[in-house]
XYZ file of C-alpha atoms in Angstrom:
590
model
C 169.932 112.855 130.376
C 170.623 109.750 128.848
C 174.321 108.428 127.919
C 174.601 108.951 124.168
C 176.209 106.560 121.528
C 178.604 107.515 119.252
C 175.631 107.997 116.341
C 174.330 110.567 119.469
C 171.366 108.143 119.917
C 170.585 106.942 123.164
C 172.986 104.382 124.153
C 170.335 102.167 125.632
C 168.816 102.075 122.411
C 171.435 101.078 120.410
C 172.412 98.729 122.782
C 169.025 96.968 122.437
C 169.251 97.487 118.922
C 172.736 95.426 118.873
C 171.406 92.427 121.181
C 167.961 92.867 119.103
C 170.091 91.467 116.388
C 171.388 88.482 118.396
C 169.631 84.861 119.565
C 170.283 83.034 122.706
C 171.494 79.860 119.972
C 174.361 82.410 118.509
C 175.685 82.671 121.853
C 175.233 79.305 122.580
C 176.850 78.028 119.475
C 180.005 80.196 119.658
C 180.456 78.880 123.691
C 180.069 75.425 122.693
C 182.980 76.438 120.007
C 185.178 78.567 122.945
C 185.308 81.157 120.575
C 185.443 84.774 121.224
C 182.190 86.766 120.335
C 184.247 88.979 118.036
C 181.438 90.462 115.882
C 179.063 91.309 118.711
C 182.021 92.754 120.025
C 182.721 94.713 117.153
C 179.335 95.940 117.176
C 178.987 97.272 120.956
C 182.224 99.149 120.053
C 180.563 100.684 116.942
C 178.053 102.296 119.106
C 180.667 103.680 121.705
C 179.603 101.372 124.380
C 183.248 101.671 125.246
C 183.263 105.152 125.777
C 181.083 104.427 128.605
C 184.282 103.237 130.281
C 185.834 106.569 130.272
C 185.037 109.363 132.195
C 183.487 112.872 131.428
C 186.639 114.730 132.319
C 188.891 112.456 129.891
C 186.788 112.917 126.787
C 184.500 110.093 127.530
C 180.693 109.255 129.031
C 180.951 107.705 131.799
C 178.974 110.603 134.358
C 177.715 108.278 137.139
C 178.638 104.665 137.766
C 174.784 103.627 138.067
C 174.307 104.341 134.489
C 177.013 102.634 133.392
C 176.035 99.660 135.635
C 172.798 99.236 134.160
C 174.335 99.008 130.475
C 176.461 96.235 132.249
C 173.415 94.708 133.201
C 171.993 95.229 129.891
C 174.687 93.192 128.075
C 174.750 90.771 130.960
C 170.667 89.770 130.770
C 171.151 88.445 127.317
C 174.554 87.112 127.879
C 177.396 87.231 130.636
C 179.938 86.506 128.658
C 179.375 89.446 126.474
C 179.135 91.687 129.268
C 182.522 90.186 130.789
C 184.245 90.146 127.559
C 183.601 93.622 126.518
C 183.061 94.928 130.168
C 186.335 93.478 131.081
C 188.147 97.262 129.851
C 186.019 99.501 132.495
C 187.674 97.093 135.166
C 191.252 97.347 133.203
C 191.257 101.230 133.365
C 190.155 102.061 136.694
C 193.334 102.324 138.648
C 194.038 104.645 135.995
C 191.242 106.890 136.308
C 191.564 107.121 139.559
C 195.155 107.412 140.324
C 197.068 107.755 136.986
C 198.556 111.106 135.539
C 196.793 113.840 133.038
C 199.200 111.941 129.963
C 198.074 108.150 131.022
C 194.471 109.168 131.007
C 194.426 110.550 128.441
C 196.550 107.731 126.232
C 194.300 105.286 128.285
C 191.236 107.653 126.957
C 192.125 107.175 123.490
C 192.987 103.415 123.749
C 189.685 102.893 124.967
C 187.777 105.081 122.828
C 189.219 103.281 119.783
C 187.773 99.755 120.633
C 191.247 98.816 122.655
C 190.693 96.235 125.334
C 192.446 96.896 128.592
C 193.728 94.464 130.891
C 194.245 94.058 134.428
C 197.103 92.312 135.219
C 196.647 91.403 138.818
C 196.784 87.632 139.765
C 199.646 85.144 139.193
C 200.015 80.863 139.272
C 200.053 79.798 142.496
C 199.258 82.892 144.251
C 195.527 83.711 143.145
C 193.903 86.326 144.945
C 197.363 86.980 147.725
C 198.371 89.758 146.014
C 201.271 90.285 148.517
C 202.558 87.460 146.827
C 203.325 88.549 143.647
C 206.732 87.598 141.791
C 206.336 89.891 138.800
C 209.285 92.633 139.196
C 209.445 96.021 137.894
C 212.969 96.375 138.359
C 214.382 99.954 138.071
C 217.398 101.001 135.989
C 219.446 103.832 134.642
C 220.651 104.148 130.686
C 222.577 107.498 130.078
C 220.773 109.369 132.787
C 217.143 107.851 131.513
C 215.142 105.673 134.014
C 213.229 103.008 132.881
C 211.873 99.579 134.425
C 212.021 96.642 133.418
C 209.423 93.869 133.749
C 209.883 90.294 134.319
C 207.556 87.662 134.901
C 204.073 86.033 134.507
C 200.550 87.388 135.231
C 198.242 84.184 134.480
C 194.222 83.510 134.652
C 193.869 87.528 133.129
C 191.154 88.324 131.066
C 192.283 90.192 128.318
C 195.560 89.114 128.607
C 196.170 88.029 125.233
C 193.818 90.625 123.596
C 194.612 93.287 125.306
C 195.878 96.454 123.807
C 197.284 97.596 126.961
C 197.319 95.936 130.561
C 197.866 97.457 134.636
C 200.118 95.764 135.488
C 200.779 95.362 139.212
C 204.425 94.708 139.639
C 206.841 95.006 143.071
C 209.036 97.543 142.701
C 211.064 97.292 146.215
C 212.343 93.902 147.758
C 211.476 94.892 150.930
C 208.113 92.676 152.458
C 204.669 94.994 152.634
C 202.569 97.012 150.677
C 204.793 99.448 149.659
C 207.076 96.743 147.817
C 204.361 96.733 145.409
C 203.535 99.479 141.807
C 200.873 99.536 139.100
C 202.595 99.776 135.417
C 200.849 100.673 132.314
C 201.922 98.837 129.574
C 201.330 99.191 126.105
C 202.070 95.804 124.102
C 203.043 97.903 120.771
C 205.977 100.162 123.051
C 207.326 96.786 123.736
C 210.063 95.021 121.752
C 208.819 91.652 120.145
C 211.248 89.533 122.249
C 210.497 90.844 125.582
C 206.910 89.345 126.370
C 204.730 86.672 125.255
C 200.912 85.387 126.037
C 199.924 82.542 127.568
C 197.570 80.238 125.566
C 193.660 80.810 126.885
C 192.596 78.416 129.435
C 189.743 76.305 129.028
C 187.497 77.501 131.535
C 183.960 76.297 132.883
C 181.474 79.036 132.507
C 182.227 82.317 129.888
C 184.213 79.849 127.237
C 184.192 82.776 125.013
C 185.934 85.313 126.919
C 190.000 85.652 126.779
C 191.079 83.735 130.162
C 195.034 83.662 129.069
C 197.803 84.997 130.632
C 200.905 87.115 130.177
C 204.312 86.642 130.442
C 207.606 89.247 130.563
C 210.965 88.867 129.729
C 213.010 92.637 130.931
C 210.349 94.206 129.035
C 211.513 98.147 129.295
C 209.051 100.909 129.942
C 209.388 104.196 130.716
C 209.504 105.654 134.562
C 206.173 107.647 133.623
C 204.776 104.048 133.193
C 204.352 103.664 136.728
C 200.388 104.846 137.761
C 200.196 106.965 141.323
C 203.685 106.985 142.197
C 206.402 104.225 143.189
C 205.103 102.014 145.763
C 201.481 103.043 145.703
C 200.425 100.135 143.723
C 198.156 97.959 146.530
C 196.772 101.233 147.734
C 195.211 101.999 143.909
C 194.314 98.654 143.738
C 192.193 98.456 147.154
C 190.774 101.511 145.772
C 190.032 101.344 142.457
C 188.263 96.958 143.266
C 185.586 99.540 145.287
C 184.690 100.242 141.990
C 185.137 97.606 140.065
C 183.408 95.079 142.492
C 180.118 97.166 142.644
C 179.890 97.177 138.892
C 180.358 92.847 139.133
C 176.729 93.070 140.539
C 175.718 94.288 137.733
C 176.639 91.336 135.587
C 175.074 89.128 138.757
C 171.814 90.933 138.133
C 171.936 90.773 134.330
C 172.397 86.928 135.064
C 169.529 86.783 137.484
C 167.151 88.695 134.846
C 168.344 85.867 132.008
C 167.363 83.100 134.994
C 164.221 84.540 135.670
C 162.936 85.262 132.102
C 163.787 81.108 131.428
C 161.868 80.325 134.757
C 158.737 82.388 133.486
C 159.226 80.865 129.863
C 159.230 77.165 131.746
C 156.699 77.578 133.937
C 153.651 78.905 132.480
C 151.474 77.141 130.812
C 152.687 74.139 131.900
C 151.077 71.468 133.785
C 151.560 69.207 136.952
C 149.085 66.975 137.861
C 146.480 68.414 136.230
C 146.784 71.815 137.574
C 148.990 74.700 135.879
C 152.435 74.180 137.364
C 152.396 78.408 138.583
C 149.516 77.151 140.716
C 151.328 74.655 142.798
C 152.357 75.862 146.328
C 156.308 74.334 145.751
C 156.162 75.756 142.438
C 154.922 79.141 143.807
C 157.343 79.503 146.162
C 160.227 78.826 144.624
C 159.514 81.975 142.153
C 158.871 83.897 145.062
C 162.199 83.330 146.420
C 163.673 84.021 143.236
C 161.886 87.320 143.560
C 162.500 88.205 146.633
C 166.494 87.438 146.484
C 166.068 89.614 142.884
C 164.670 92.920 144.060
C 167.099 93.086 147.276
C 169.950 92.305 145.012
C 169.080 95.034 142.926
C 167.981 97.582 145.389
C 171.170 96.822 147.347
C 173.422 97.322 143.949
C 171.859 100.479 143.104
C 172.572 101.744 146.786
C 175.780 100.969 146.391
C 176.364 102.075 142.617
C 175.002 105.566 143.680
C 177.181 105.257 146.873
C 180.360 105.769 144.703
C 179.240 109.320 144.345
C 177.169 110.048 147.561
C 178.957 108.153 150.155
C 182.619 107.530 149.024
C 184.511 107.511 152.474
C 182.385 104.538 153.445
C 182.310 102.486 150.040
C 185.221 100.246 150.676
C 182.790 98.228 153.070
C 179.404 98.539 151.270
C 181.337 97.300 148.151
C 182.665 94.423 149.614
C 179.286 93.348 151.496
C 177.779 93.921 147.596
C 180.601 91.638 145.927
C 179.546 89.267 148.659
C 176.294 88.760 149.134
C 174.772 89.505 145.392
C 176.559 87.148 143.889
C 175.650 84.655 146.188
C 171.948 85.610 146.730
C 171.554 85.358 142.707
C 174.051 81.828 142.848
C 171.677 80.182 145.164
C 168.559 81.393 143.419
C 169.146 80.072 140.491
C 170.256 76.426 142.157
C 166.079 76.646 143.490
C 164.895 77.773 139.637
C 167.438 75.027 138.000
C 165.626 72.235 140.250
C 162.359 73.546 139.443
C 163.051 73.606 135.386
C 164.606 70.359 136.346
C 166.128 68.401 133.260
C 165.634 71.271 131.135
C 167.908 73.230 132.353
C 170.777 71.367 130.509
C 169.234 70.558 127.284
C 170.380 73.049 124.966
C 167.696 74.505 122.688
C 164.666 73.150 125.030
C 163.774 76.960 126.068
C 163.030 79.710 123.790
C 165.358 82.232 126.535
C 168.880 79.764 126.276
C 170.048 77.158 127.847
C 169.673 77.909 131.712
C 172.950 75.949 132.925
C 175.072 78.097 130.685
C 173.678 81.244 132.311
C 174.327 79.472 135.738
C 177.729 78.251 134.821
C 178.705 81.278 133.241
C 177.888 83.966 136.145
C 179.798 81.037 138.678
C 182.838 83.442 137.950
C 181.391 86.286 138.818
C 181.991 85.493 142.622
C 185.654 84.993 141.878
C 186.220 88.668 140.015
C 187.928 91.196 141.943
C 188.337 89.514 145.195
C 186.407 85.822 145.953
C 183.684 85.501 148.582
C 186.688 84.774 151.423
C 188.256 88.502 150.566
C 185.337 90.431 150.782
C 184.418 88.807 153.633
C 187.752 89.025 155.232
C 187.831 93.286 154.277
C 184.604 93.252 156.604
C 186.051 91.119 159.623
C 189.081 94.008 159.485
C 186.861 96.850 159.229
C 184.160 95.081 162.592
C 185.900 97.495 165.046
C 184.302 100.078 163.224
C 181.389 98.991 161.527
C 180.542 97.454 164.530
C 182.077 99.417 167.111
C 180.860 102.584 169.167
C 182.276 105.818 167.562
C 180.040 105.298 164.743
C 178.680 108.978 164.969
C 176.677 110.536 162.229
C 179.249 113.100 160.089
C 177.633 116.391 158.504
C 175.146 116.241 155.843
C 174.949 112.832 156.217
C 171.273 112.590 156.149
C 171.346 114.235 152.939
C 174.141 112.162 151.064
C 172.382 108.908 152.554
C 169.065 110.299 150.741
C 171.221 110.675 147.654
C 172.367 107.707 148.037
C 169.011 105.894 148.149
C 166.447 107.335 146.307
C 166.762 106.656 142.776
C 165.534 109.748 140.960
C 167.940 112.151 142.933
C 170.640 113.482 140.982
C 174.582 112.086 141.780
C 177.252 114.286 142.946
C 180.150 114.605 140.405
C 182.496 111.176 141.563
C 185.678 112.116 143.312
C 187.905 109.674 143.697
C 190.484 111.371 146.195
C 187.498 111.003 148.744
C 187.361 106.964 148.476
C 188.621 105.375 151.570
C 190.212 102.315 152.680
C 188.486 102.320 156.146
C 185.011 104.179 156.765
C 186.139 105.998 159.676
C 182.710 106.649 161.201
C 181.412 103.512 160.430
C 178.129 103.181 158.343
C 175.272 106.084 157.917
C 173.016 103.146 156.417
C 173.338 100.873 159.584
C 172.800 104.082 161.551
C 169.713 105.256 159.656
C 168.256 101.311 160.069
C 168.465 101.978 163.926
C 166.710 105.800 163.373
C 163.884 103.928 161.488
C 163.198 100.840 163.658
C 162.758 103.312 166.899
C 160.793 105.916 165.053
C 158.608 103.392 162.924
C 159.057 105.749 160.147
C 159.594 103.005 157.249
C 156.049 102.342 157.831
C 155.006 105.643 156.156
C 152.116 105.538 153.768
C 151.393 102.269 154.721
C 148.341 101.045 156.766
C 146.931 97.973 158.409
C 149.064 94.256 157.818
C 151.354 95.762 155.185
C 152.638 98.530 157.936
C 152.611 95.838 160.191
C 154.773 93.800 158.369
C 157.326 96.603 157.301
C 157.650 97.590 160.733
C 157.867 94.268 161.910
C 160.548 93.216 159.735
C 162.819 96.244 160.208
C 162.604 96.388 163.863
C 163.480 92.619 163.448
C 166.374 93.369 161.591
C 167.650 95.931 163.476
C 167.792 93.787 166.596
C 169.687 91.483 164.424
C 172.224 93.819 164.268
C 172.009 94.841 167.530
C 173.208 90.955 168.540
C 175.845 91.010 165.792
C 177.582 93.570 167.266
C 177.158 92.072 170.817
C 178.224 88.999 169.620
C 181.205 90.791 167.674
C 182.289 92.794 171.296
C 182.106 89.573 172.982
C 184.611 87.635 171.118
C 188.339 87.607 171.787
C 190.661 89.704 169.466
C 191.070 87.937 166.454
C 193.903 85.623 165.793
C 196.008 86.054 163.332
C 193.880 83.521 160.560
C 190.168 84.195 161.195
C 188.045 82.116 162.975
C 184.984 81.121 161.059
C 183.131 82.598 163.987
C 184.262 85.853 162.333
C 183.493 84.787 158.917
C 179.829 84.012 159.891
C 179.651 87.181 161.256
C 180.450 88.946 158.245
C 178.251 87.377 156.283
C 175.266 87.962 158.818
C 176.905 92.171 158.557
C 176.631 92.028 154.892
C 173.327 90.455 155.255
C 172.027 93.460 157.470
C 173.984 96.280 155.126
C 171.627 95.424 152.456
C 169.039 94.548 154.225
C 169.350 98.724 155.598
C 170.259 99.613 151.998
C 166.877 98.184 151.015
C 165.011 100.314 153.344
C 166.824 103.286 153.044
C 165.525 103.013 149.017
C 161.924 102.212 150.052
C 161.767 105.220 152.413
C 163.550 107.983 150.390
C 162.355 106.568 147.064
C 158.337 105.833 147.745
C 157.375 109.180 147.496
C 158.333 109.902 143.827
C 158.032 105.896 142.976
C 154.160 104.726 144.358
C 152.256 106.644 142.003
C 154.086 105.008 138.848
C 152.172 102.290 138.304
C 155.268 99.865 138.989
C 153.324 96.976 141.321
C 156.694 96.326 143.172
C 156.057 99.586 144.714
C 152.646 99.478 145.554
C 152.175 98.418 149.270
C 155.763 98.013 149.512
C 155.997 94.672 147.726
C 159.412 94.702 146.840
C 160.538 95.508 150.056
C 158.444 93.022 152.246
C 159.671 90.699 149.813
C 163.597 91.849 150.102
C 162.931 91.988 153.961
C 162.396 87.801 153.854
C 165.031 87.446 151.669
C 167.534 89.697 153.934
C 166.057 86.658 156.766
C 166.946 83.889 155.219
C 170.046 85.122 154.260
C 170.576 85.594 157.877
C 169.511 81.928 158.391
C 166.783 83.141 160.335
C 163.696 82.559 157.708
C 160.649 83.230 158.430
C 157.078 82.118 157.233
C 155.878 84.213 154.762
C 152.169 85.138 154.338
C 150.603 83.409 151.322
C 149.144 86.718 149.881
C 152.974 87.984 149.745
C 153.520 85.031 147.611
C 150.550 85.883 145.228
C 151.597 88.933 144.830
C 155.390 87.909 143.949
C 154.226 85.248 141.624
C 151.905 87.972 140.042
C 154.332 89.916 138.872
C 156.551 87.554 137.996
C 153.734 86.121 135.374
C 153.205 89.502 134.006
C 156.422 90.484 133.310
C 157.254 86.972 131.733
C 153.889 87.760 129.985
C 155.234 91.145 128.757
C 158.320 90.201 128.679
C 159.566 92.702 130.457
C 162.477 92.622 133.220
C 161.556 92.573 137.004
C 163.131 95.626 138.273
C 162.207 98.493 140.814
C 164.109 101.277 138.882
C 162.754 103.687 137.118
C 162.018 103.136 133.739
C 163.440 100.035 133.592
C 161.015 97.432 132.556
C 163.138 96.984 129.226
C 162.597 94.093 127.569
C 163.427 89.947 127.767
C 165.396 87.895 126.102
C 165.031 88.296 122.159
C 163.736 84.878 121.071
C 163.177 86.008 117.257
C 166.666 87.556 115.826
C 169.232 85.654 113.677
C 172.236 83.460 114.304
C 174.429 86.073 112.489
C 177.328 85.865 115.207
C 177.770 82.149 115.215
C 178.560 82.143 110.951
């Protein structure tokens, strides 16, 4: 069943139906202005987008975290800044879904339902992503028997900070040194008294110009005890949690991004002539869109295993999230450098493609590695967690073969999300690195396939599998880490996260072909997609290797037709959707 808006249509369609009513030059014209997109805003809350924030239980329609992911996506392939400006709530209200009491959800609930934006107040000047740092107290005190705290201090660089109807505040609560010093506050700006807090003026940022980038600041601002989300002292722990979350749904905007990049590409690109000779027909040309391909469909096959992981594999998402928050953004970051070079010029002349401008797109989703947790903190969560992803008491648990199959195949239905199973440490290690081994000894990713293309499959999954089998070699032959991390270590993760997805994109091939060949999708047909994701996974590895020219026809095939179509590139089911609108009015920017 689909997620339903609040006119009971189909969300998706009235999604579509909003952005149907948008152009690429209204966005464009209100981020040259750094003004906030308030009427498209307006209009995604009319349809109850919002309420895809909020889960079933509290009144809302959020079911599964895929679904809500692709509307993400859906917002972000016209426009990131949308999608982070009105997608900026879901990541506000986690800790409270997942941690906070029956009252604050349900407050929260109707907050969000209403069109409130939620903030979370996390990061402070000078301190950025060290959260142990914080200076912001929630200082505890007693008035005729009542406790309250009081806050003090500034939260700065916070989207929504100035907007914000309420903001999770994480606060310390204890000046002792650790974790526990540290609590998550809700606060509500209207329970505050006028003198006690003030925002920041919005910064001027780089890419999403339009969203609120501002910042908070508290002067003894009272609240009461039952402001405090989880329990005294639990604040980092809700946190770690809840960014599991919140980081897998970030891909989604990096995908939305890389489905703008690719729809200007194809709008660039044919027709157009080099030489003489149709630019698609030129072998740099050509390969350049097959990269961009090939880094696509493993950045979306490797989202959606870890969007449906949430539900299916819980105890191990705190590492599959942070190899996603890694290595999407960047796959999609470094694709579009290759597409930019091949538009050339273009790319920065506003108006010169019928899809946008394509340095916006590139400048805007530049933040996107920076949200909950840079590049250097995911990477650092999976140097801490190499004793066990990497280590030997990686044993298989029960029923893992069938939550992994959950996990991966597309069409199976998600397990209700229960947050009390999330982990900060998969204990046993990774049943998708596990299942990569099972298939490179039994050959059974080859399945259905005969002559080169098994070949290939097989070739490139044993290949990656003794990839992994030197990584964690290489990671049992180091020294115990030192106290900073060696960039030995950081190399290593990268070449982990690398080989997660890499598994996650063969776990979807292998428990998704069955119900997906026969659709008449051409990524699925001879395994395209996942040759293709198998020589991206490579040269993400810095191992690339030469890829056979009839792979490359067949990439730059259906790239053509879905620019033709315009259609999305996607592997999901029923998900061609549509490209950018080209032909709607400039009603935002007046």
């Amino acid at each position: 069943m689909s997620p339903r808006s609040s006119n009971d249509v189909p969300v998706e369609v009235a999604l579509r139906a909003v952005l149907d009513g948008l152009s690429p030059a209204a966005c464009e014209t209100l981020d040259a202005r750094d003004a906030f997109p308030e009427r498209t805003i307006a209009a995604f809350d009319a349809i109850g987008l919002q309420r895809h924030y909020i889960p079933v239980a509290d009144g809302g329609e959020l079911v599964d975290y895929e679904r809500t992911g692709r509307l993400m996506r859906e917002v972000a392939s016209f426009d990131v800044t949308l999608a982070v400006a009105h997608g900026k709530t879901y990541l506000g209200a986690v800790c409270v879904w997942i941690a906070g009491s029956p009252a604050q959800r349900a407050r929260l609930a109707e907050i969000v339902g209403a069109g409130g934006a939620v903030s979370w107040a996390l990061t402070e000047r000078g301190h950025g992503s060290d959260l142990l740092a914080g200076e912001v107290v929630a200082e505890a005190t007693d008035v005729d028997a009542v406790t309250r705290f009081r806050l003090t201090g500034e939260k700065w660089l916070i989207n929504n900070a100035t907007r914000g109807a309420a903001l999770c505040v994480l606060a310390r609560t204890s000046s002792d040194a650790g974790p526990r010093a540290y609590s998550l506050v809700l606060v509500e700006k209207a329970e505050l008294t006028p003198d006690s807090w003030q925002t920041l003026p919005k910064e001027l940022t780089h890419g999403i110009r339009g969203a609120d980038i501002s910042g908070i600041r508290f002067d003894q601002a009272s609240v009461p005890a039952d402001a405090i989300v989880g329990g005294v002292g639990r604040g980092l722990e809700i946190v770690l949690s809840a960014m599991q979350l919140t980081r897998t749904m970030c891909c989604y905007l990096s995908l939305g991004a890389s489905d703008h990049a690719l729809a200007i590409a194809g709008g660039f690109v044919l027709g157009r002539e080099l030489y003489g000779r149709a630019l698609l027909e030129l072998p740099a040309a050509r390969a350049v869109v097959a990269d961009a391909v090939a880094a696509h469909v493993l950045a979306e096959a490797f989202t959606t295993f870890a969007a449906r992981s949430v539900h299916a594999l819980p105890q191990e998402h705190s590492a599959i999230a942070a190899a996603a928050k890694y290595l999407v953004p960047t796959l999609v970051e470094n694709s579009m450098v290759s597409v930019r070079r091949l538009v050339g010029a273009r790319s920065l002349v506003v108006g010169s493609t019928d899809h946008g401008t394509f340095s916006k797109i590139e400048r805007d989703h530049r933040i996107v590695s920076l949200f909950d947790g840079n590049t250097i903190v995911n990477l650092t969560t999976l140097v801490s967690q190499f004793p066990v992803l990497l280590g030997r008491r990686g044993e298989a648990g029960a029923g893992e073969d069938d939550a992994l199959r959950v996990a991966a195949d597309p069409n199976a239905e998600l397990p209700e999300f229960r947050p009390e199973r999330l982990s900060l440490l998969p204990k046993r290690g990774l049943a998708v690195l596990r299942f990569l081994r099972r298939v490179a000894t039994d050959g059974s990713a080859g399945r259905g396939l005969s002559g080169p293309v098994a070949d290939e499959v097989r070739t490139g999954v044993t290949g990656l599998a003794a990839e992994l089998d030197r990584l964690t070699a290489q990671v049992h032959s180091q020294p115990r880490a030192s106290v900073e991390t060696s960039v030995e270590a950081f190399d290593a993760a990268e070449r982990l996260a690398a080989c997660i997805a890499g598994a996650a994109a063969v776990a979807v091939w292998v428990h998704g072909c069955d119900t997906r060949a026969g659709d008449g999708n051409p990524l699925w047909q001879n395994a395209l997609w996942l040759r293709l994701a198998l020589h991206a996974v490579a040269d993400a590895l810095g191992m690339p290797t030469d890829r056979p020219d009839h792979l490359t026809d067949e990439a730059v095939m259906v790239f053509a037709d879905a620019t033709a179509f315009g259609h999305k590139i996607t592997l999901l089911p029923g998900g061609s959707g549509h490209g950018v609108n080209t032909n709607s009015t400039d009603a935002e920017a007046s």
